PDB file of C-alpha atoms in Angstrom:
ATOM      1  CA  MET A 178      28.090  -1.023 -21.292  1.00  0.00           C
ATOM      2  CA  THR A 179      30.385   1.959 -20.980  1.00  0.00           C
ATOM      3  CA  THR A 180      30.795   3.566 -17.573  1.00  0.00           C
ATOM      4  CA  PRO A 181      31.499   7.283 -17.152  1.00  0.00           C
ATOM      5  CA  VAL A 182      34.815   8.087 -15.438  1.00  0.00           C
ATOM      6  CA  LEU A 183      34.460  10.142 -12.270  1.00  0.00           C
ATOM      7  CA  ALA A 184      37.668  12.112 -12.820  1.00  0.00           C
ATOM      8  CA  ASP A 185      36.431  13.264 -16.225  1.00  0.00           C
ATOM      9  CA  LEU A 186      33.250  14.848 -14.851  1.00  0.00           C
ATOM     10  CA  ALA A 187      32.651  18.481 -13.926  1.00  0.00           C
ATOM     11  CA  VAL A 188      29.861  20.050 -11.901  1.00  0.00           C
ATOM     12  CA  GLY A 189      27.338  21.651 -14.235  1.00  0.00           C
ATOM     13  CA  GLN A 190      28.058  19.259 -17.083  1.00  0.00           C
ATOM     14  CA  GLU A 191      24.948  17.966 -18.875  1.00  0.00           C
ATOM     15  CA  ILE A 192      24.782  14.171 -18.982  1.00  0.00           C
ATOM     16  CA  GLY A 193      21.727  13.769 -21.168  1.00  0.00           C
ATOM     17  CA  SER A 194      18.215  14.850 -21.955  1.00  0.00           C
ATOM     18  CA  ARG A 195      15.043  13.245 -23.157  1.00  0.00           C
ATOM     19  CA  SER A 196      11.558  14.238 -24.260  1.00  0.00           C
ATOM     20  CA  ILE A 197       8.894  11.751 -23.168  1.00  0.00           C
ATOM     21  CA  ASP A 198       5.301  11.622 -24.413  1.00  0.00           C
ATOM     22  CA  VAL A 199       2.797  10.365 -21.847  1.00  0.00           C
ATOM     23  CA  ASP A 200      -0.674   9.309 -22.960  1.00  0.00           C
ATOM     24  CA  ARG A 201      -3.573   7.637 -21.136  1.00  0.00           C
ATOM     25  CA  ALA A 202      -2.466   4.214 -22.356  1.00  0.00           C
ATOM     26  CA  ARG A 203       0.864   4.694 -20.591  1.00  0.00           C
ATOM     27  CA  LEU A 204      -0.950   5.578 -17.354  1.00  0.00           C
ATOM     28  CA  VAL A 205      -3.044   2.422 -17.536  1.00  0.00           C
ATOM     29  CA  ARG A 206       0.052   0.379 -18.306  1.00  0.00           C
ATOM     30  CA  TYR A 207       1.899   1.889 -15.334  1.00  0.00           C
ATOM     31  CA  ALA A 208      -1.109   1.309 -13.070  1.00  0.00           C
ATOM     32  CA  GLY A 209      -1.089  -2.366 -13.967  1.00  0.00           C
ATOM     33  CA  ALA A 210       2.675  -2.745 -13.688  1.00  0.00           C
ATOM     34  CA  SER A 211       2.929  -0.940 -10.341  1.00  0.00           C
ATOM     35  CA  GLY A 212      -0.352  -1.971  -8.734  1.00  0.00           C
ATOM     36  CA  ASP A 213      -1.320   1.683  -8.134  1.00  0.00           C
ATOM     37  CA  PHE A 214      -4.957   1.809  -9.267  1.00  0.00           C
ATOM     38  CA  ASN A 215      -5.908   5.179  -7.786  1.00  0.00           C
ATOM     39  CA  PRO A 216      -8.689   6.374 -10.174  1.00  0.00           C
ATOM     40  CA  ILE A 217      -7.234   9.912 -10.377  1.00  0.00           C
ATOM     41  CA  HIS A 218      -4.776   8.333 -12.843  1.00  0.00           C
ATOM     42  CA  TRP A 219      -7.357   6.930 -15.269  1.00  0.00           C
ATOM     43  CA  ASN A 220     -10.879   8.229 -14.483  1.00  0.00           C
ATOM     44  CA  GLU A 221     -11.590  11.811 -15.642  1.00  0.00           C
ATOM     45  CA  ARG A 222     -14.889  12.040 -13.754  1.00  0.00           C
ATOM     46  CA  PHE A 223     -13.298  10.922 -10.496  1.00  0.00           C
ATOM     47  CA  ALA A 224     -10.260  13.173 -10.950  1.00  0.00           C
ATOM     48  CA  THR A 225     -12.338  16.302 -11.499  1.00  0.00           C
ATOM     49  CA  GLU A 226     -14.701  15.423  -8.647  1.00  0.00           C
ATOM     50  CA  VAL A 227     -11.775  15.472  -6.214  1.00  0.00           C
ATOM     51  CA  GLY A 228     -10.668  18.865  -7.519  1.00  0.00           C
ATOM     52  CA  LEU A 229      -7.933  17.966 -10.011  1.00  0.00           C
ATOM     53  CA  PRO A 230      -7.743  19.628 -13.448  1.00  0.00           C
ATOM     54  CA  GLY A 231      -8.106  16.201 -15.079  1.00  0.00           C
ATOM     55  CA  VAL A 232      -6.488  12.774 -15.118  1.00  0.00           C
ATOM     56  CA  ILE A 233      -2.927  13.128 -13.851  1.00  0.00           C
ATOM     57  CA  ALA A 234       0.132  10.919 -14.248  1.00  0.00           C
ATOM     58  CA  HIS A 235       1.322   8.922 -11.250  1.00  0.00           C
ATOM     59  CA  GLY A 236       4.142  10.897  -9.654  1.00  0.00           C
ATOM     60  CA  MET A 237       6.009   7.614  -9.515  1.00  0.00           C
ATOM     61  CA  LEU A 238       5.598   7.190 -13.284  1.00  0.00           C
ATOM     62  CA  THR A 239       7.180  10.592 -13.919  1.00  0.00           C
ATOM     63  CA  MET A 240       9.926   9.751 -11.416  1.00  0.00           C
ATOM     64  CA  GLY A 241      10.547   6.396 -13.114  1.00  0.00           C
ATOM     65  CA  LEU A 242      10.625   7.870 -16.616  1.00  0.00           C
ATOM     66  CA  ALA A 243      12.978  10.698 -15.603  1.00  0.00           C
ATOM     67  CA  VAL A 244      15.635   8.419 -14.106  1.00  0.00           C
ATOM     68  CA  THR A 245      16.147   6.610 -17.412  1.00  0.00           C
ATOM     69  CA  VAL A 246      18.327   9.568 -18.432  1.00  0.00           C
ATOM     70  CA  VAL A 247      20.582   8.753 -15.463  1.00  0.00           C
ATOM     71  CA  SER A 248      20.555   4.951 -15.840  1.00  0.00           C
ATOM     72  CA  GLU A 249      21.413   5.090 -19.520  1.00  0.00           C
ATOM     73  CA  TRP A 250      24.245   7.512 -18.898  1.00  0.00           C
ATOM     74  CA  ALA A 251      25.562   5.361 -16.025  1.00  0.00           C
ATOM     75  CA  GLY A 252      25.525   2.319 -18.313  1.00  0.00           C
ATOM     76  CA  ASP A 253      24.275   0.067 -15.535  1.00  0.00           C
ATOM     77  CA  PRO A 254      21.029   0.994 -13.723  1.00  0.00           C
ATOM     78  CA  GLY A 255      22.332  -0.858 -10.649  1.00  0.00           C
ATOM     79  CA  ARG A 256      24.745   2.039 -10.146  1.00  0.00           C
ATOM     80  CA  VAL A 257      21.856   4.345  -9.166  1.00  0.00           C
ATOM     81  CA  VAL A 258      22.153   3.972  -5.385  1.00  0.00           C
ATOM     82  CA  ASP A 259      19.924   6.850  -4.256  1.00  0.00           C
ATOM     83  CA  TYR A 260      17.073   8.647  -6.000  1.00  0.00           C
ATOM     84  CA  GLN A 261      14.703  11.185  -4.519  1.00  0.00           C
ATOM     85  CA  THR A 262      12.204  13.813  -5.528  1.00  0.00           C
ATOM     86  CA  ARG A 263       9.341  15.981  -4.369  1.00  0.00           C
ATOM     87  CA  PHE A 264       6.227  16.039  -6.513  1.00  0.00           C
ATOM     88  CA  ALA A 265       5.734  19.757  -7.140  1.00  0.00           C
ATOM     89  CA  ARG A 266       3.008  19.858  -9.815  1.00  0.00           C
ATOM     90  CA  PRO A 267       0.800  17.302 -11.516  1.00  0.00           C
ATOM     91  CA  VAL A 268       1.299  16.208 -15.128  1.00  0.00           C
ATOM     92  CA  VAL A 269      -2.191  16.466 -16.617  1.00  0.00           C
ATOM     93  CA  VAL A 270      -2.646  13.878 -19.373  1.00  0.00           C
ATOM     94  CA  PRO A 271      -5.253  14.779 -22.002  1.00  0.00           C
ATOM     95  CA  ASP A 272      -7.514  12.457 -23.984  1.00  0.00           C
ATOM     96  CA  PRO A 273      -6.999  12.424 -26.867  1.00  0.00           C
ATOM     97  CA  GLY A 274      -3.386  13.551 -27.002  1.00  0.00           C
ATOM     98  CA  THR A 275      -0.201  13.379 -24.996  1.00  0.00           C
ATOM     99  CA  ALA A 276       1.566  15.282 -22.243  1.00  0.00           C
ATOM    100  CA  THR A 277       5.189  15.932 -23.132  1.00  0.00           C
ATOM    101  CA  VAL A 278       7.678  15.847 -20.275  1.00  0.00           C
ATOM    102  CA  GLU A 279      11.180  17.225 -20.843  1.00  0.00           C
ATOM    103  CA  VAL A 280      13.993  15.733 -18.741  1.00  0.00           C
ATOM    104  CA  THR A 281      17.537  17.082 -18.438  1.00  0.00           C
ATOM    105  CA  GLY A 282      20.290  15.733 -16.204  1.00  0.00           C
ATOM    106  CA  VAL A 283      23.244  17.773 -14.972  1.00  0.00           C
ATOM    107  CA  VAL A 284      26.162  16.867 -12.694  1.00  0.00           C
ATOM    108  CA  GLY A 285      25.241  18.493  -9.370  1.00  0.00           C
ATOM    109  CA  ALA A 286      28.052  17.293  -7.109  1.00  0.00           C
ATOM    110  CA  ILE A 287      31.017  14.929  -7.184  1.00  0.00           C
ATOM    111  CA  ASP A 288      32.255  12.970  -4.180  1.00  0.00           C
ATOM    112  CA  ALA A 289      35.623  11.562  -5.269  1.00  0.00           C
ATOM    113  CA  GLU A 290      36.227   9.857  -1.918  1.00  0.00           C
ATOM    114  CA  ALA A 291      32.913   7.976  -2.012  1.00  0.00           C
ATOM    115  CA  GLY A 292      33.194   7.431  -5.759  1.00  0.00           C
ATOM    116  CA  THR A 293      29.770   8.897  -6.350  1.00  0.00           C
ATOM    117  CA  VAL A 294      28.255  11.631  -8.464  1.00  0.00           C
ATOM    118  CA  ARG A 295      24.947  13.394  -7.844  1.00  0.00           C
ATOM    119  CA  ILE A 296      22.864  14.032 -10.929  1.00  0.00           C
ATOM    120  CA  ASP A 297      20.269  16.805 -10.673  1.00  0.00           C
ATOM    121  CA  LEU A 298      17.271  16.301 -12.914  1.00  0.00           C
ATOM    122  CA  THR A 299      15.129  19.069 -14.337  1.00  0.00           C
ATOM    123  CA  VAL A 300      11.721  17.686 -15.272  1.00  0.00           C
ATOM    124  CA  VAL A 301       9.432  20.155 -17.024  1.00  0.00           C
ATOM    125  CA  PHE A 302       5.822  19.966 -18.230  1.00  0.00           C
ATOM    126  CA  GLU A 303       4.127  22.968 -19.879  1.00  0.00           C
ATOM    127  CA  GLY A 304       6.998  25.242 -18.898  1.00  0.00           C
ATOM    128  CA  ALA A 305       6.978  24.434 -15.173  1.00  0.00           C
ATOM    129  CA  ARG A 306       8.977  21.984 -13.083  1.00  0.00           C
ATOM    130  CA  VAL A 307       6.886  19.005 -12.016  1.00  0.00           C
ATOM    131  CA  LEU A 308       9.602  17.337  -9.923  1.00  0.00           C
ATOM    132  CA  ALA A 309      11.489  19.362  -7.319  1.00  0.00           C
ATOM    133  CA  LYS A 310      14.881  18.388  -5.908  1.00  0.00           C
ATOM    134  CA  ALA A 311      14.992  15.398  -8.243  1.00  0.00           C
ATOM    135  CA  GLN A 312      18.426  13.989  -7.472  1.00  0.00           C
ATOM    136  CA  ALA A 313      20.042  10.660  -8.237  1.00  0.00           C
ATOM    137  CA  VAL A 314      23.307   9.468  -6.737  1.00  0.00           C
ATOM    138  CA  VAL A 315      25.337   7.205  -9.026  1.00  0.00           C
ATOM    139  CA  ARG A 316      28.239   5.045  -7.855  1.00  0.00           C
ATOM    140  CA  LEU A 317      30.980   4.996 -10.481  1.00  0.00           C
TER     141      LEU A 317
ATOM    142  CA  MET B  24     -12.560  11.213  10.286  1.00  0.00           C
ATOM    143  CA  ALA B  25      -9.411  13.081  11.211  1.00  0.00           C
ATOM    144  CA  ILE B  26      -5.974  11.611  10.810  1.00  0.00           C
ATOM    145  CA  ASN B  27      -4.742   9.691  13.832  1.00  0.00           C
ATOM    146  CA  ALA B  28      -1.463  11.338  14.839  1.00  0.00           C
ATOM    147  CA  SER B  29      -0.878   8.723  17.513  1.00  0.00           C
ATOM    148  CA  TYR B  30       0.314   6.389  14.725  1.00  0.00           C
ATOM    149  CA  ALA B  31       3.564   8.378  14.469  1.00  0.00           C
ATOM    150  CA  GLY B  32       6.497   6.285  15.647  1.00  0.00           C
ATOM    151  CA  ARG B  33       4.714   3.021  14.976  1.00  0.00           C
ATOM    152  CA  GLN B  34       6.736   0.106  13.624  1.00  0.00           C
ATOM    153  CA  TYR B  35       4.967  -2.826  11.967  1.00  0.00           C
ATOM    154  CA  ALA B  36       5.873  -6.502  12.045  1.00  0.00           C
ATOM    155  CA  PRO B  37       7.866  -7.739   9.018  1.00  0.00           C
ATOM    156  CA  THR B  38       5.686  -8.468   5.984  1.00  0.00           C
ATOM    157  CA  ASP B  39       5.394 -11.826   4.301  1.00  0.00           C
ATOM    158  CA  PRO B  40       8.140 -11.976   1.650  1.00  0.00           C
ATOM    159  CA  TYR B  41       7.483 -10.306  -1.712  1.00  0.00           C
ATOM    160  CA  GLN B  42       8.840 -12.529  -4.482  1.00  0.00           C
ATOM    161  CA  VAL B  43      10.512 -10.469  -7.203  1.00  0.00           C
ATOM    162  CA  GLY B  44       9.564 -12.106 -10.504  1.00  0.00           C
ATOM    163  CA  ARG B  45      11.236 -11.688 -13.885  1.00  0.00           C
ATOM    164  CA  ALA B  46       7.924 -10.822 -15.540  1.00  0.00           C
ATOM    165  CA  LYS B  47       7.261  -7.987 -13.064  1.00  0.00           C
ATOM    166  CA  VAL B  48      10.809  -6.635 -13.448  1.00  0.00           C
ATOM    167  CA  ARG B  49      10.322  -6.544 -17.231  1.00  0.00           C
ATOM    168  CA  GLU B  50       6.791  -5.117 -16.946  1.00  0.00           C
ATOM    169  CA  LEU B  51       7.694  -2.195 -14.680  1.00  0.00           C
ATOM    170  CA  ALA B  52      10.802  -1.426 -16.737  1.00  0.00           C
ATOM    171  CA  ALA B  53       8.701  -1.349 -19.926  1.00  0.00           C
ATOM    172  CA  ALA B  54       6.053   0.839 -18.262  1.00  0.00           C
ATOM    173  CA  THR B  55       8.715   3.416 -17.337  1.00  0.00           C
ATOM    174  CA  ALA B  56      10.577   3.296 -20.692  1.00  0.00           C
ATOM    175  CA  ALA B  57      13.591   1.598 -19.087  1.00  0.00           C
ATOM    176  CA  THR B  58      14.916  -0.276 -22.096  1.00  0.00           C
ATOM    177  CA  GLN B  59      18.361  -1.337 -20.882  1.00  0.00           C
ATOM    178  CA  PRO B  60      18.967  -5.053 -21.528  1.00  0.00           C
ATOM    179  CA  VAL B  61      19.780  -5.903 -17.873  1.00  0.00           C
ATOM    180  CA  HIS B  62      16.069  -5.344 -17.060  1.00  0.00           C
ATOM    181  CA  HIS B  63      14.854  -7.606 -19.851  1.00  0.00           C
ATOM    182  CA  ASP B  64      17.486 -10.102 -20.983  1.00  0.00           C
ATOM    183  CA  LEU B  65      18.855 -12.719 -18.602  1.00  0.00           C
ATOM    184  CA  VAL B  66      22.015 -13.254 -20.659  1.00  0.00           C
ATOM    185  CA  ALA B  67      22.767  -9.517 -20.576  1.00  0.00           C
ATOM    186  CA  ALA B  68      22.093  -9.311 -16.822  1.00  0.00           C
ATOM    187  CA  ARG B  69      24.439 -12.216 -16.094  1.00  0.00           C
ATOM    188  CA  ALA B  70      27.087 -10.808 -18.435  1.00  0.00           C
ATOM    189  CA  ALA B  71      26.930  -7.603 -16.345  1.00  0.00           C
ATOM    190  CA  GLY B  72      27.628  -9.610 -13.193  1.00  0.00           C
ATOM    191  CA  TYR B  73      24.118  -9.937 -11.803  1.00  0.00           C
ATOM    192  CA  PRO B  74      22.562 -13.249 -10.739  1.00  0.00           C
ATOM    193  CA  ASP B  75      19.299 -12.410 -12.545  1.00  0.00           C
ATOM    194  CA  LEU B  76      17.332  -9.542 -14.148  1.00  0.00           C
ATOM    195  CA  VAL B  77      17.982  -6.186 -12.449  1.00  0.00           C
ATOM    196  CA  ALA B  78      14.958  -4.223 -11.226  1.00  0.00           C
ATOM    197  CA  SER B  79      14.677  -0.633 -12.456  1.00  0.00           C
ATOM    198  CA  PRO B  80      15.574   2.158  -9.979  1.00  0.00           C
ATOM    199  CA  THR B  81      11.993   2.803  -8.798  1.00  0.00           C
ATOM    200  CA  PHE B  82      10.920  -0.865  -8.595  1.00  0.00           C
ATOM    201  CA  ALA B  83      11.037  -0.832  -4.798  1.00  0.00           C
ATOM    202  CA  VAL B  84       7.921   1.358  -4.796  1.00  0.00           C
ATOM    203  CA  ILE B  85       5.827  -1.702  -5.651  1.00  0.00           C
ATOM    204  CA  ILE B  86       7.056  -3.473  -2.531  1.00  0.00           C
ATOM    205  CA  ALA B  87       6.907  -0.332  -0.386  1.00  0.00           C
ATOM    206  CA  GLN B  88       3.367   0.629  -1.403  1.00  0.00           C
ATOM    207  CA  ALA B  89       2.158  -2.869  -0.588  1.00  0.00           C
ATOM    208  CA  ALA B  90       3.715  -2.514   2.874  1.00  0.00           C
ATOM    209  CA  GLU B  91       2.349   1.029   3.311  1.00  0.00           C
ATOM    210  CA  ALA B  92      -1.167  -0.387   2.759  1.00  0.00           C
ATOM    211  CA  GLN B  93      -0.930  -1.720   6.326  1.00  0.00           C
ATOM    212  CA  LEU B  94      -1.209   1.902   7.439  1.00  0.00           C
ATOM    213  CA  ILE B  95      -3.287   3.463   4.668  1.00  0.00           C
ATOM    214  CA  GLU B  96      -6.006   0.796   4.671  1.00  0.00           C
ATOM    215  CA  ASP B  97      -6.265   0.757   8.468  1.00  0.00           C
ATOM    216  CA  PRO B  98      -9.579   2.558   9.218  1.00  0.00           C
ATOM    217  CA  ASP B  99      -8.270   3.659  12.617  1.00  0.00           C
ATOM    218  CA  ALA B 100      -5.441   5.612  10.950  1.00  0.00           C
ATOM    219  CA  GLY B 101      -8.052   7.952   9.440  1.00  0.00           C
ATOM    220  CA  ILE B 102      -6.367   8.367   6.036  1.00  0.00           C
ATOM    221  CA  ASP B 103      -8.955   9.122   3.337  1.00  0.00           C
ATOM    222  CA  PHE B 104      -7.180   7.813   0.243  1.00  0.00           C
ATOM    223  CA  SER B 105      -9.343   9.895  -2.103  1.00  0.00           C
ATOM    224  CA  ARG B 106      -7.803  12.997  -0.494  1.00  0.00           C
ATOM    225  CA  VAL B 107      -4.217  11.779  -0.701  1.00  0.00           C
ATOM    226  CA  VAL B 108      -1.517  13.328  -2.894  1.00  0.00           C
ATOM    227  CA  HIS B 109       1.986  11.892  -3.104  1.00  0.00           C
ATOM    228  CA  ALA B 110       4.363  14.586  -1.772  1.00  0.00           C
ATOM    229  CA  ASP B 111       7.815  13.008  -1.977  1.00  0.00           C
ATOM    230  CA  GLU B 112       9.668   9.739  -2.439  1.00  0.00           C
ATOM    231  CA  ARG B 113      13.219   8.539  -1.899  1.00  0.00           C
ATOM    232  CA  PHE B 114      15.000   5.265  -2.592  1.00  0.00           C
ATOM    233  CA  THR B 115      18.331   4.493  -0.950  1.00  0.00           C
ATOM    234  CA  HIS B 116      19.813   1.205  -2.071  1.00  0.00           C
ATOM    235  CA  THR B 117      22.363  -0.938  -0.276  1.00  0.00           C
ATOM    236  CA  ARG B 118      22.269  -3.220  -3.307  1.00  0.00           C
ATOM    237  CA  PRO B 119      20.091  -3.496  -6.431  1.00  0.00           C
ATOM    238  CA  ILE B 120      16.952  -5.636  -6.346  1.00  0.00           C
ATOM    239  CA  VAL B 121      17.193  -8.633  -8.688  1.00  0.00           C
ATOM    240  CA  ALA B 122      14.618 -11.168  -9.856  1.00  0.00           C
ATOM    241  CA  GLY B 123      14.509 -14.074  -7.451  1.00  0.00           C
ATOM    242  CA  ASP B 124      14.823 -11.846  -4.387  1.00  0.00           C
ATOM    243  CA  GLU B 125      12.332 -12.521  -1.618  1.00  0.00           C
ATOM    244  CA  ILE B 126      11.936  -9.165   0.075  1.00  0.00           C
ATOM    245  CA  THR B 127      10.739  -8.848   3.656  1.00  0.00           C
ATOM    246  CA  THR B 128       9.707  -5.286   4.543  1.00  0.00           C
ATOM    247  CA  VAL B 129       9.420  -3.487   7.855  1.00  0.00           C
ATOM    248  CA  LEU B 130       7.149  -0.422   7.742  1.00  0.00           C
ATOM    249  CA  HIS B 131       7.822   2.514  10.051  1.00  0.00           C
ATOM    250  CA  VAL B 132       5.608   5.589  10.465  1.00  0.00           C
ATOM    251  CA  ASP B 133       8.282   8.245  10.950  1.00  0.00           C
ATOM    252  CA  SER B 134       6.041  11.271  11.405  1.00  0.00           C
ATOM    253  CA  ILE B 135       2.533  12.653  11.115  1.00  0.00           C
ATOM    254  CA  THR B 136       2.205  16.421  11.139  1.00  0.00           C
ATOM    255  CA  GLU B 137      -0.808  18.643  10.537  1.00  0.00           C
ATOM    256  CA  ARG B 138      -0.982  22.266   9.552  1.00  0.00           C
ATOM    257  CA  ALA B 139      -3.466  24.421   7.683  1.00  0.00           C
ATOM    258  CA  GLY B 140      -5.811  21.557   6.937  1.00  0.00           C
ATOM    259  CA  LEU B 141      -3.061  19.407   5.429  1.00  0.00           C
ATOM    260  CA  ALA B 142      -1.690  16.292   7.118  1.00  0.00           C
ATOM    261  CA  MET B 143       1.761  15.041   6.085  1.00  0.00           C
ATOM    262  CA  VAL B 144       2.348  11.333   6.711  1.00  0.00           C
ATOM    263  CA  THR B 145       5.965  10.190   6.326  1.00  0.00           C
ATOM    264  CA  THR B 146       6.695   6.486   6.173  1.00  0.00           C
ATOM    265  CA  ARG B 147       9.896   4.499   5.844  1.00  0.00           C
ATOM    266  CA  CYS B 148      10.104   0.962   4.523  1.00  0.00           C
ATOM    267  CA  GLU B 149      13.215  -1.071   5.256  1.00  0.00           C
ATOM    268  CA  LEU B 150      13.583  -3.809   2.647  1.00  0.00           C
ATOM    269  CA  PHE B 151      15.598  -6.947   3.385  1.00  0.00           C
ATOM    270  CA  GLY B 152      16.560  -9.887   1.200  1.00  0.00           C
ATOM    271  CA  ASP B 153      16.066 -12.407   3.983  1.00  0.00           C
ATOM    272  CA  ALA B 154      13.533 -13.133   6.703  1.00  0.00           C
ATOM    273  CA  THR B 155      16.149 -12.610   9.447  1.00  0.00           C
ATOM    274  CA  LEU B 156      16.522  -8.948   8.357  1.00  0.00           C
ATOM    275  CA  THR B 157      20.303  -9.027   7.878  1.00  0.00           C
ATOM    276  CA  ASP B 158      20.598  -8.527   4.079  1.00  0.00           C
ATOM    277  CA  HIS B 159      19.537  -4.870   3.830  1.00  0.00           C
ATOM    278  CA  VAL B 160      18.496  -4.077   0.271  1.00  0.00           C
ATOM    279  CA  ALA B 161      16.925  -0.626   0.341  1.00  0.00           C
ATOM    280  CA  THR B 162      15.220   2.094   2.342  1.00  0.00           C
ATOM    281  CA  VAL B 163      12.126   3.694   0.800  1.00  0.00           C
ATOM    282  CA  ARG B 164      10.909   6.969   2.295  1.00  0.00           C
ATOM    283  CA  SER B 165       7.570   8.395   1.236  1.00  0.00           C
ATOM    284  CA  THR B 166       5.418  11.325   2.279  1.00  0.00           C
ATOM    285  CA  LEU B 167       1.717  11.517   1.577  1.00  0.00           C
ATOM    286  CA  ALA B 168      -0.193  14.786   1.865  1.00  0.00           C
ATOM    287  CA  VAL B 169      -3.779  14.288   2.993  1.00  0.00           C
ATOM    288  CA  ARG B 170      -6.129  17.225   2.448  1.00  0.00           C
ATOM    289  CA  GLY B 171      -8.595  17.872   5.243  1.00  0.00           C
ATOM    290  CA  GLU B 172     -12.358  17.976   4.689  1.00  0.00           C
ATOM    291  CA  ASP B 173     -12.334  21.727   4.065  1.00  0.00           C
ATOM    292  CA  ALA B 174      -9.072  22.019   2.123  1.00  0.00           C
TER     293      ALA B 174
END
């Protein structure tokens, strides 16, 4: 594993990006792995009955997928010491088909004294941000 | 039934320990496209200095959501789960979670606020690696938005 060097980083620098396809099978897989069986994430009838546009991805799935950009850049996922987001919009997952989520990570702040860098993630679905204030702090 | 704002400030007794298993670490990592070897391969995890497989950065949600069920599934709290939307989430780690950890969690209800037919319930789970609550592993903060009957 290679570790980025704090002194070589600059605010605004892009650290990586990734395009992730989410289909219904991935939602079911995440439900089983996480234990979150809320039917809005797998049952179209239920989702529309409670006023959603359709089956939506777990916010925590989107959050988990997005941070892979940070972990892979950091080299060691154990260096991600803080990770937060607000869930701004749902990712509606069609059937058949996929929802494509675009993730980009940029250096948002550097704390040389603490030895940490804040990565700001932009997570976009259908042209709009689905995660707001998605920030990960990495200890280098 | 309306949300019970008197639950704000409540602190629950420590949970029974959650045993972090290798299979669950691998399963959640795979479900979130976390392919790094330290999540999947014991030799790689040990070569990186860890005692066992390293949980992916959002793994603590599994433990936290199980603890949060103490509140959400309590009928007296008045939270209608079919009207719940996840508003925000934050993980702050003192150390990474690794397979073999036995995590004891203390659930706190930090705030319950209501405005315009929307109730915001903010919880905080303190995760510890021991039953005496000295080995702090992580803090998980979560806010649920609960739509009122008319919203």
